[in-house]
Every structure is written in structure tokens, then in C-alpha cells.
Short mmCIF file of C-alpha atoms in Angstrom, two decimals:
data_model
loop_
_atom_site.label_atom_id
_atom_site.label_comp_id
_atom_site.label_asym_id
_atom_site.label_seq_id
_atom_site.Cartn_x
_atom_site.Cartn_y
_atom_site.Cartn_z
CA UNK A 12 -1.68 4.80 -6.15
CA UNK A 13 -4.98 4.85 -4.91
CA UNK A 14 -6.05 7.63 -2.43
CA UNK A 15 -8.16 11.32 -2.06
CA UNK A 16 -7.04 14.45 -3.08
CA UNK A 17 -7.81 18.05 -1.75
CA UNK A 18 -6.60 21.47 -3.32
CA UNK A 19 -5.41 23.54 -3.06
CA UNK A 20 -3.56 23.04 0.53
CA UNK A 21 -3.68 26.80 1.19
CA UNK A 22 -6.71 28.80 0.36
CA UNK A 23 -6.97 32.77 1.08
CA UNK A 24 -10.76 34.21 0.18
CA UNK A 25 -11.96 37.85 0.66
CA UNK A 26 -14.54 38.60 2.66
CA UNK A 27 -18.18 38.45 0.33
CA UNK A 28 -16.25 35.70 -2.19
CA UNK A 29 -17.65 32.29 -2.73
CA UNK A 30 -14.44 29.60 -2.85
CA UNK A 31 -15.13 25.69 -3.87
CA UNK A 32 -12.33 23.35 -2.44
CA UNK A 33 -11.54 20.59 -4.37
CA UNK A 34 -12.25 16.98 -3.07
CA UNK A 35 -11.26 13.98 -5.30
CA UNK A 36 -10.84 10.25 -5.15
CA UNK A 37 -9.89 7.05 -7.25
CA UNK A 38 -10.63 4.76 -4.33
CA UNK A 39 -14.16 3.70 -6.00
CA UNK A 40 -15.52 4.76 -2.73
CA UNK A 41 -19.47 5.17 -3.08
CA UNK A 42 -19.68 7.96 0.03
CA UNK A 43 -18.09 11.28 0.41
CA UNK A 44 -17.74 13.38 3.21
CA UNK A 45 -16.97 16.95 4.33
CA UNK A 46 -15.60 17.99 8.18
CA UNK A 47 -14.90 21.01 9.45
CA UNK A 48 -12.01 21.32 12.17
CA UNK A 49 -11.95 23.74 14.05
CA UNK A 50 -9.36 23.96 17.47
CA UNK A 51 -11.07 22.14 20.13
CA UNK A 52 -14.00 21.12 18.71
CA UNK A 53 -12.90 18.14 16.58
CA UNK A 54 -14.71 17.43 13.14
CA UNK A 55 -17.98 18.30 12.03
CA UNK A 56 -19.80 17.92 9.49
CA UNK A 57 -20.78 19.71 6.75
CA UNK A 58 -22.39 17.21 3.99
CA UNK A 59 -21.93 13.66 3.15
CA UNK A 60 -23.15 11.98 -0.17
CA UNK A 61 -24.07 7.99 -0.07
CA UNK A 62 -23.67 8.01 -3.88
CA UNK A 63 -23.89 10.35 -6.84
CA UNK A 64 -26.47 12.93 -7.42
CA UNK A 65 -27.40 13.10 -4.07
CA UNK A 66 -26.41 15.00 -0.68
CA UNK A 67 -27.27 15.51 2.65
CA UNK A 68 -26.88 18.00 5.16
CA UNK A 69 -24.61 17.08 8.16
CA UNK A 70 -24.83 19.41 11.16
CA UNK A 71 -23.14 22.34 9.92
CA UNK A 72 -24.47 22.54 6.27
CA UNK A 73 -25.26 26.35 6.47
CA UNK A 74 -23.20 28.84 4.47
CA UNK A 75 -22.12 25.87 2.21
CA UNK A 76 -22.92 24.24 -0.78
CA UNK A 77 -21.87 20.68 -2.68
CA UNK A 78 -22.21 18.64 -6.00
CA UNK A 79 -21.74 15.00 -6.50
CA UNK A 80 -21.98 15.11 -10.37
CA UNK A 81 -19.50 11.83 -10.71
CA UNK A 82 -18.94 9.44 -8.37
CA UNK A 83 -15.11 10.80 -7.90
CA UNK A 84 -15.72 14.23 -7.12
CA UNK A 85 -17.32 16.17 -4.28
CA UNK A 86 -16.36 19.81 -4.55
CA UNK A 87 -17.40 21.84 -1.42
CA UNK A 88 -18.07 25.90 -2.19
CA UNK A 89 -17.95 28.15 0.48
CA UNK A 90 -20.51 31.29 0.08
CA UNK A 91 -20.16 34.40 1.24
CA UNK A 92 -23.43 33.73 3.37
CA UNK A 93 -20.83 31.44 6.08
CA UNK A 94 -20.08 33.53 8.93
CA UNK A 95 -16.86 32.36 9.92
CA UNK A 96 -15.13 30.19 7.38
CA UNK A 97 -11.63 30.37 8.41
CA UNK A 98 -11.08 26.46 8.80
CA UNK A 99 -9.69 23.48 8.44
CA UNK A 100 -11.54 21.65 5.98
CA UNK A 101 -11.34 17.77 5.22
CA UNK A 102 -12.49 15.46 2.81
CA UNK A 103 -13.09 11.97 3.52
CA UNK A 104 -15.06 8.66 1.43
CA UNK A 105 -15.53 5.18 2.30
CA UNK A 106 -17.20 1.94 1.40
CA UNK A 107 -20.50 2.78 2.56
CA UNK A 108 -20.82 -0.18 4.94
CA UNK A 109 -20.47 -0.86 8.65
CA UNK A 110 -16.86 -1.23 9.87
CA UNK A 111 -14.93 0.53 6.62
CA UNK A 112 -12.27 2.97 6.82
CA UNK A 113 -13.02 6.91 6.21
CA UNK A 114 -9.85 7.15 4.43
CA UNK A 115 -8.92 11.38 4.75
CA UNK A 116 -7.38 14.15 2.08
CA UNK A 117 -4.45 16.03 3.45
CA UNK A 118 -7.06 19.32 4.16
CA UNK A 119 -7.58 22.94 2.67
CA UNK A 120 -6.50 25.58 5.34
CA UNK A 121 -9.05 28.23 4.80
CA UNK A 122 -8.13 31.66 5.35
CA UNK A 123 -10.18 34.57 5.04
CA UNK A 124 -8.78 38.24 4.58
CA UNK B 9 -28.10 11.87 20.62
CA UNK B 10 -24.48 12.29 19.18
CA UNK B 11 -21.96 13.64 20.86
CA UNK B 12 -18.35 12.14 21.26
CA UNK B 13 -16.42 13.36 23.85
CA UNK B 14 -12.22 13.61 24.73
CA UNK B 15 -10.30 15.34 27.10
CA UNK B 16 -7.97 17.58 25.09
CA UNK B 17 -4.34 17.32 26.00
CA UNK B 18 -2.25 14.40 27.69
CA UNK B 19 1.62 14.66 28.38
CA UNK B 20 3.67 11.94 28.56
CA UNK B 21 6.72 10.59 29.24
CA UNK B 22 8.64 8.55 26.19
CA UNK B 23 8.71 5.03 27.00
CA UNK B 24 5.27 5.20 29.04
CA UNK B 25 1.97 4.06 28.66
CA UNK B 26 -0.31 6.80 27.41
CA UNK B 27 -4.16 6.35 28.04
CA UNK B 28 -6.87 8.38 25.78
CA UNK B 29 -10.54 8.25 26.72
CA UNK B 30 -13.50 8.61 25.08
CA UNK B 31 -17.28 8.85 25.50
CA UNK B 32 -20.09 9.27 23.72
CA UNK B 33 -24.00 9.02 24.53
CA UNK B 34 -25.34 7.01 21.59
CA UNK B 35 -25.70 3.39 22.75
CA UNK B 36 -26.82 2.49 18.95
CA UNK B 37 -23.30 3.00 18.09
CA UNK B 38 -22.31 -0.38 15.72
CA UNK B 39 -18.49 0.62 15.31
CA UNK B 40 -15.80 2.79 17.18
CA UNK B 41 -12.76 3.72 15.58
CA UNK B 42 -9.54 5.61 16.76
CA UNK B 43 -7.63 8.27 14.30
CA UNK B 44 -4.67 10.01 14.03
CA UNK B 45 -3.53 13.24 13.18
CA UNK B 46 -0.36 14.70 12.50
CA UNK B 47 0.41 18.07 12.17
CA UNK B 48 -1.25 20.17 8.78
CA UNK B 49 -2.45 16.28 7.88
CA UNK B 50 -5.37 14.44 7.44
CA UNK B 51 -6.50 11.80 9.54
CA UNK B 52 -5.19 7.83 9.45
CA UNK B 53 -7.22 4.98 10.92
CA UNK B 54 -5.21 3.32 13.86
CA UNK B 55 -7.53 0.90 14.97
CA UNK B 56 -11.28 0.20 15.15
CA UNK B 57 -13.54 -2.22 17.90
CA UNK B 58 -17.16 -3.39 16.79
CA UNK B 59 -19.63 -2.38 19.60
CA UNK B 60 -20.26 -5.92 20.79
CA UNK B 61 -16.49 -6.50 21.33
CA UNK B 62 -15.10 -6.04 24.80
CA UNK B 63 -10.68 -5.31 24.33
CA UNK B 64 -8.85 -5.24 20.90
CA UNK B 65 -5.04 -5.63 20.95
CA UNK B 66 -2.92 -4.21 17.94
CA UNK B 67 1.09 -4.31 18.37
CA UNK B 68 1.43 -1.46 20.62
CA UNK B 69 -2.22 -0.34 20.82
CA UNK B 70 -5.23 -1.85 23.22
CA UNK B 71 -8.85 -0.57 22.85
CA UNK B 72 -11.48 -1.20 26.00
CA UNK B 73 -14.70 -0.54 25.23
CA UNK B 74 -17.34 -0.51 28.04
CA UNK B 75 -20.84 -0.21 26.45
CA UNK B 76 -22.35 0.01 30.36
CA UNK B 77 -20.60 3.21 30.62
CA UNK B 78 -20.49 4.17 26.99
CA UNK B 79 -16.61 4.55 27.66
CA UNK B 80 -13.40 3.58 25.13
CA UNK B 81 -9.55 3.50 25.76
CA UNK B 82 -6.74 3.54 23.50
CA UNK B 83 -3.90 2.43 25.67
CA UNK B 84 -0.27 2.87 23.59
CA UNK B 85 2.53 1.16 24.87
CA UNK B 86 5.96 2.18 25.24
CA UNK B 87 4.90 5.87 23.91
CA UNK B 88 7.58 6.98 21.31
CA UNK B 89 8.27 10.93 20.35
CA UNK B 90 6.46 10.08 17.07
CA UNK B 91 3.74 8.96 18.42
CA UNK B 92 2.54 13.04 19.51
CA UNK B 93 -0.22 13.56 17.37
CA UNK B 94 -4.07 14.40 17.88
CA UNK B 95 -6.06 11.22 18.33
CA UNK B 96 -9.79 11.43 17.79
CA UNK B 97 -12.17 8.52 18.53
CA UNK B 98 -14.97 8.02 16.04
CA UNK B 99 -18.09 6.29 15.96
CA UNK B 100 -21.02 4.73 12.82
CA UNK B 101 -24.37 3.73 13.30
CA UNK B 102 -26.41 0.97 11.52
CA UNK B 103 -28.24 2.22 8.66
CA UNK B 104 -26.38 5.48 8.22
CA UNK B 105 -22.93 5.76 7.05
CA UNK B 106 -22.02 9.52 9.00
CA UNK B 107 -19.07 9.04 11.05
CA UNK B 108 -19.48 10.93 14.26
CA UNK B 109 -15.22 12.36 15.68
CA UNK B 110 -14.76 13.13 19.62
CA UNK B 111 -13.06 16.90 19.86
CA UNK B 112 -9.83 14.96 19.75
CA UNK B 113 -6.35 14.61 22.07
CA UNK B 114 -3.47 16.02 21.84
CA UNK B 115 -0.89 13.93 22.94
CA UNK B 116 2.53 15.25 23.55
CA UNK B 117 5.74 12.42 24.26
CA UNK B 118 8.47 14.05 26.37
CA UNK B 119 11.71 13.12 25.59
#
């Protein structure tokens, strides 16, 4: 079955710890995303790649880091340099063309202790 | 600029109509999209309306869109329990492929 995969569902970091969160799909889906979700403030978000090799910074890039070494992966690390990374995180791709699905992972609950 | 907004909760009634709104302040917007979210889930795409379209009907489910007012509606019919969920709207531009959410609904049914 074709779909996107995140893990691990539950995530707990120490404070000063850098933690990637797994992002993977077998949709042949050219762009990748990362949101945020935090309560009442919806998504937002963090990096999107149009295809592989390259990256850009959404609106809340700081603190966090990606790859897009194969077209299938986008791994998202959390440093120790985000303030407040308890979250919600969710990974999305899509055709990248007008009118196309985002089709979502099942999220990483970040917790930080 | 970008910025998608929703009012946060709704409550209703099983069996009624339940209205979400949306707006958002980017007239360049090319598509608008509705999502759901159950609980501990990702999102699923319920419906989407392409900007130069006025009403969309799908089974239960109606989107409005009024680009005068930069305003969109998803109306659900006949509201069932299942149906409680958060619902964001969404929005894509031409020539970029970010997809900007609203802060989401939460809709509750009452049995």
C-alpha cells in the first residue's frame, strides 16, 4: 500500500539533545513537507523540499534542520538550539502541482523532559 | 500576505447542519482545500474548490467560496457523532507548492 510514514509516534528528548523524526514515503511524491501543530495555532511550517537535494525554509525553520538525500526520505532533526519543541510534528508530500493532495503521516508527539 | 483564519470550536447537534468558516487575505490563492483531523492522526483531504469556482457539492459536504470577501464554507449535512474532528481549511498559490492551514475547528456532534 502506498502512503507516508512517521516514527516513531512517541518521542521523549532531554533538554540540550538533538532528535531527527523520521518522515518516509513510497507515493513517488516529488515535494515534502514539515508542519508544526501546535493547540490553536494550526500548522506551520517548518521546511518543504520541491525535489531532492534541496530545501527551503518555511516560516518556522529556526532550531531545525532537514536532508532530502533520496527522493523518499525527509528526516527532520530537532537541535537543542529550538526553544520550545514540545509538538506535534507532521509530515506531508504531494505531486508538486496546483490542485494535488498533501497526503499526511500519522505525526511524532514530541515531548521534551 | 498569508494568513488563514478559523474560528476554533463549533457544537452541534447530531443530525444538523454544521457550518465552518474560513478566511484568508491572499487573493492570489489558486486552490482551497478542507482537512480533517481525528484525534492523535494526521490530516485527510475532504474536499478542495479551485479559486475561480463559486459552490462545490460532495455527498454530504458543500464548499462556498466568495473571492470578494476572501471567505469559504464547508457546510456538512446531517452532522453524524463521527463526524467531530478538527477541520482546517488550506490554501496553494501558483508557482509555489507551500500549502498554507487556517488554525483549524474543532467540531464537536452532540448526541
Amino acid at each position: 500500500d502506498g502512503g507516508i510514514t512517521q516514527s516513531p509516534k512517541y518521542l521523549f528528548r532531554k533538554e540540550g539533545q538533538n532528535v531527527t523524526l523520521s518522515c518516509e514515503q513510497n507515493l513517488n511524491h516529488d515535494a515534502m513537507y514539515w508542519y508544526r501543530q501546535d493547540p490553536g495555532q494550526g500548522l506551520r511550517l517548518i521546511y518543504y523540499s520541491q525535489i531532492v537535494n534541496d530545501f527551503q525554509k518555511g516560516d518556522i525553520a529556526e532550531g531545525y534542520s532537514v536532508s532530502r538525500e533520496k527522493k523518499e526520505s525527509f528526516p527532520l532533526t530537532v537541535t537543542s538550539a529550538q526553544k520550545n519543541p514540545t509538538a506535534f510534528y507532521l509530515c506531508a508530500s504531494s505531486i508538486p502541482t496546483g490542485g494535488t493532495e498533501a497526503f499526511f503521516g500519522q505525526g511524532t508527539r514530541l515531548t521534551v523532559v | 500576505g498569508e494568513d488563514v483564519e478559523q474560528s476554533l470550536f463549533l457544537s452541534v447537534r447530531e443530525g444538523d447542519s454544521s457550518v465552518i468558516n474560513c478566511t484568508y487575505t491572499d487573493s492570489s490563492s489558486t486552490y482551497l482545500y478542507w482537512y480533517k483531523q481525528e484525534p492523535g492522526a494526521g490530516l485527510q483531504l475532504l474536499t478542495y474548490i479551485f479559486s475561480n469556482m463559486d459552490m462545490k457539492q460532495d455527498q454530504r459536504l458543500t464548499v462556498l467560496l466568495n473571492k470578494k470577501d476572501k471567505h469559504l464554507s464547508l457546510r456538512i449535512a446531517d452532522t453524524q457523532t463521527g463526524d467531530s474532528a478538527i477541520y482546517f481549511c488550506a490554501e496553494t498559490f501558483s508557482g509555489t507548492y507551500k500549502y498554507i492551514f487556517g488554525t483549524g475547528t474543532r467540531l464537536k456532534v452532540l448526541a
